[in-house]
XYZ file of C-alpha atoms in Angstrom:
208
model
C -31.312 -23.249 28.552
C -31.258 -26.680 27.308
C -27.718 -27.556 27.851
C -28.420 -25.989 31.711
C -31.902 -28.116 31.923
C -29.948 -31.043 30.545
C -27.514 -31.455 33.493
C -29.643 -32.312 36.052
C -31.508 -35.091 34.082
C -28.007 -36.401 33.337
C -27.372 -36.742 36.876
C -30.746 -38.139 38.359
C -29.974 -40.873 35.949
C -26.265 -41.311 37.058
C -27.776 -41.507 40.461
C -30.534 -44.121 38.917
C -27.416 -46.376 37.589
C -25.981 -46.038 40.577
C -28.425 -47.061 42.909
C -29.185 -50.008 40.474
C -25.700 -50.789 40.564
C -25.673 -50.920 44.688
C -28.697 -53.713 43.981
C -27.012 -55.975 41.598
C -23.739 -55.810 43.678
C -25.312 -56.364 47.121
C -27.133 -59.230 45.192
C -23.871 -60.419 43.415
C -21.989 -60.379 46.962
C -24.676 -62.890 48.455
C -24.403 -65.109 45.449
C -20.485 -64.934 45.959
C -20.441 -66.108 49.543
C -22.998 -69.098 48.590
C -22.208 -71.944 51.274
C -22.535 -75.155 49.309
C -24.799 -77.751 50.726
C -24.073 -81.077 48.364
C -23.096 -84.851 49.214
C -19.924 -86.826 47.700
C -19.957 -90.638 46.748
C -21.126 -92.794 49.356
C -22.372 -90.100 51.937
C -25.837 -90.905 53.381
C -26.248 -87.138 54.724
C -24.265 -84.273 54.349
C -23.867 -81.009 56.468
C -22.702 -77.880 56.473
C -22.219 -75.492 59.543
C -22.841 -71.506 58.803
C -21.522 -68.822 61.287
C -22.342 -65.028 60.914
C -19.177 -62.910 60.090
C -18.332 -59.894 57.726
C -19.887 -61.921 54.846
C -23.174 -61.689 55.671
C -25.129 -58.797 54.183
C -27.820 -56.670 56.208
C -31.177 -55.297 55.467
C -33.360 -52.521 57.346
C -35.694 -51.814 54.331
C -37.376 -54.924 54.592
C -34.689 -56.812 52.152
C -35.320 -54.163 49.023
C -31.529 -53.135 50.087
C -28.781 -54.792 51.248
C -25.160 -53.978 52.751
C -22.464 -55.924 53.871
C -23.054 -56.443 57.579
C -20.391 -55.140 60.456
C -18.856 -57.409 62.425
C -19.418 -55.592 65.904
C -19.900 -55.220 69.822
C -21.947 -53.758 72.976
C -20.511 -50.621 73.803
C -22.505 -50.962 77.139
C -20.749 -54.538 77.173
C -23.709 -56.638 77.935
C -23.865 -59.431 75.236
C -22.563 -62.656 75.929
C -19.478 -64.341 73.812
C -20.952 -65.140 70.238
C -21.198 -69.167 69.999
C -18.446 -70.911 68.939
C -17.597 -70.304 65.000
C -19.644 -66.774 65.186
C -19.149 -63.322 65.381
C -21.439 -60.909 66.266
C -22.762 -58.568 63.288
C -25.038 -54.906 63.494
C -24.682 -52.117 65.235
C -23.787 -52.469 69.196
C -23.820 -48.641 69.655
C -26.024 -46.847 71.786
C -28.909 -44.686 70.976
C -29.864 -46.881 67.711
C -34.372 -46.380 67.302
C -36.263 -49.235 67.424
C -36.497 -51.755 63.828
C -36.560 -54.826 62.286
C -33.266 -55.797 61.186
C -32.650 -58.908 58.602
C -29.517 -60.475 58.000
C -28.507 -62.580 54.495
C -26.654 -65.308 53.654
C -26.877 -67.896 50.705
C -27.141 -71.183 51.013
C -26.484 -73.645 47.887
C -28.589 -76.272 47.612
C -26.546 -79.291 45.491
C -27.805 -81.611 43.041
C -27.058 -84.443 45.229
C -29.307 -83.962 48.088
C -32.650 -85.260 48.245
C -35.283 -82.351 48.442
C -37.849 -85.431 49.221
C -36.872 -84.812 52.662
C -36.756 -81.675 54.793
C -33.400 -80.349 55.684
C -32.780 -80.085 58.983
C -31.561 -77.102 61.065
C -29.300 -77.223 64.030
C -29.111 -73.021 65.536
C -27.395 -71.915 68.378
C -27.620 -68.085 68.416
C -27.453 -64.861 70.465
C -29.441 -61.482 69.643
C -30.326 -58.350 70.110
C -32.975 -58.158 71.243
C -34.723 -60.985 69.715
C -35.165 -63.266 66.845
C -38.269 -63.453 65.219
C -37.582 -65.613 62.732
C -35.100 -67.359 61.013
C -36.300 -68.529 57.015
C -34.355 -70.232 54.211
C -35.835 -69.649 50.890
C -38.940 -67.601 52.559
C -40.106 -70.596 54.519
C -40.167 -70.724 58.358
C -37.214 -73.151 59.741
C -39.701 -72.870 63.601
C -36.787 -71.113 65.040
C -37.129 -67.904 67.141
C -36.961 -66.321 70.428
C -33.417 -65.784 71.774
C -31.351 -63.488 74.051
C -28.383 -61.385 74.406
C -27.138 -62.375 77.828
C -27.034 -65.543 79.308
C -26.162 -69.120 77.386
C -27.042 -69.118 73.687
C -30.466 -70.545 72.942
C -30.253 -73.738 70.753
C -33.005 -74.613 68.741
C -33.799 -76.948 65.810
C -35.934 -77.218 62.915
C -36.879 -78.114 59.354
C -37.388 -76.785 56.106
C -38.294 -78.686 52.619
C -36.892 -76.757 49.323
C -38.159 -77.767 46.074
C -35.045 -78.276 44.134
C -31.128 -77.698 44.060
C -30.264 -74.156 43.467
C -29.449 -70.901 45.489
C -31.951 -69.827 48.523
C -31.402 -67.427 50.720
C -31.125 -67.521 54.085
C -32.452 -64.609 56.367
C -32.348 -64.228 60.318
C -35.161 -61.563 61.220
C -34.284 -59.488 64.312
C -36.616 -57.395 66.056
C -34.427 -54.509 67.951
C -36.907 -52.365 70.731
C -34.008 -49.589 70.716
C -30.253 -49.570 71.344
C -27.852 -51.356 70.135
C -28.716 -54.627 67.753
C -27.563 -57.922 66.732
C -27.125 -61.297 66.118
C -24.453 -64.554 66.521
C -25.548 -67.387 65.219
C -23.681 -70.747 64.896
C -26.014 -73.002 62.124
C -25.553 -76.888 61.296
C -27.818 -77.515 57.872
C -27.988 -81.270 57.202
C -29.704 -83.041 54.400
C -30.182 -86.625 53.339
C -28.228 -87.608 49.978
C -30.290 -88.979 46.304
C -29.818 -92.701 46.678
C -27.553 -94.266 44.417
C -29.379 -95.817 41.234
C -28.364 -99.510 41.536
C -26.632 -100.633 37.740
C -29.051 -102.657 35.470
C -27.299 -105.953 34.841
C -27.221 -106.037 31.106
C -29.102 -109.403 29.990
C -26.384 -110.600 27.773
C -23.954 -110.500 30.364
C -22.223 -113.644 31.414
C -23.198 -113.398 35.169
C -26.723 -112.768 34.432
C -27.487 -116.467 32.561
C-alpha cells in the first residue's frame, strides 16, 4: 500500500520540478537574449534598435508563464508587411478567443548611460488587434494604439530607469478574437555619464 500510495506523490513532485524548471528556463532564455544598451569612449548618446523575432518570449497568463514566441502570419492574409527589421510573432490562425497577449524581451541597461535622463523610445509597430501598452521595467513608455493593416503607426516616448541592470521589456496586446500579433521595429536611445575631467595634480609642472 505504501509503495502503491508512494508513486503518485513521486510524480506530482516530478511534475512540480518540472514546471519550476519551465519558469527558470523561460526566465533564463530572456536573460540570454538581453540587448545591451551601453555607450563607448567619447559617445554623447548611444542607441540600440530592437525588432521582434523568434527570440522574444510570450505570455497569456498575465507574465506568470512564458514561451518562446512564434514567428508567424494571417492565414486570412490581412496584415500588412512587418516594419523593416521585424517579424511578426503569435498566432495568425483563425478561430483564436479573445485575450490579452504580452510579449518579452530584455533590455540591458549599461553602466555608462546616464539614468539622470529618460531614455527615449522610437516604435514603429503593427498588431493584432491593438497595443495597449508597451512598458520597460513596468513603467509606461506613452506608446499604444496601433493597427494591422495599413502603414505602421510610429510613435515615441520616454521612460526613466533607476540604475544599470536588466529590465524587461513587454508589448501588451489586446486580441478581440482571431488571429493575434505584433511587429514592432524599436530605436532605445540614452544619453552617456559625462566624462569626469582629470584633477591636475598640484605638484605637477604645468600646474605652477
Amino acid at each position: 500500500m505504501l509503495a502503491v500510495n508512494s508513486a503518485p506523490a513521486i510524480g506530482l513532485k516530478c511534475i512540480g520540478f518540472g514546471l519550476a524548471a519551465l519558469v527558470w528556463a523561460s526566465a533564463a532564455q530572456a536573460q540570454s537574449n538581453a540587448v545591451l544598451l551601453d555607450c563607448g569612449t567619447g559617445q554623447s548618446t548611444a542607441s540600440v534598435t530592437i525588432g521582434t523575432d523568434a527570440s522574444w518570449s510570450r505570455s497569456n497568463d498575465g507574465g506568470t508563464t512564458w514561451a518562446p514566441a512564434a514567428i508567424t502570419f494571417d492565414v486570412n492574409g490581412s496584415w500588412s508587411t512587418a516594419p523593416t527589421g521585424s517579424s511578426w510573432i503569435g498566432n495568425g490562425a483563425g478561430g483564436q478567443p479573445a485575450s490579452a497577449q504580452q510579449f518579452l524581451r530584455t533590455l540591458r541597461l549599461g553602466s555608462g548611460v546616464d539614468t539622470s535622463v529618460p531614455l527615449t523610445v522610437s516604435s514603429s509597430f503593427l498588431v493584432d488587434d491593438s497595443l495597449t501598452g508597451l512598458t520597460i521595467g513596468g513603467l509606461s513608455t506613452g506608446i499604444s494604439g496601433g493597427s494591422y493593416t495599413g502603414a505602421p503607426t510610429n510613435a515615441s516616448g520616454t521612460v526613466s530607469l533607476p540604475s544599470a541592470g536588466d529590465y524587461p521589456l513587454v508589448a501588451l496586446v489586446n486580441n478581440s478574437g482571431g488571429g493575434y500579433g505584433v511587429a514592432m521595429s524599436l530605436t532605445i536611445t540614452g544619453t552617456c555619464r559625462a566624462t569626469p575631467v582629470a584633477a591636475v595634480p598640484a605638484d605637477a609642472p604645468w600646474a605652477l
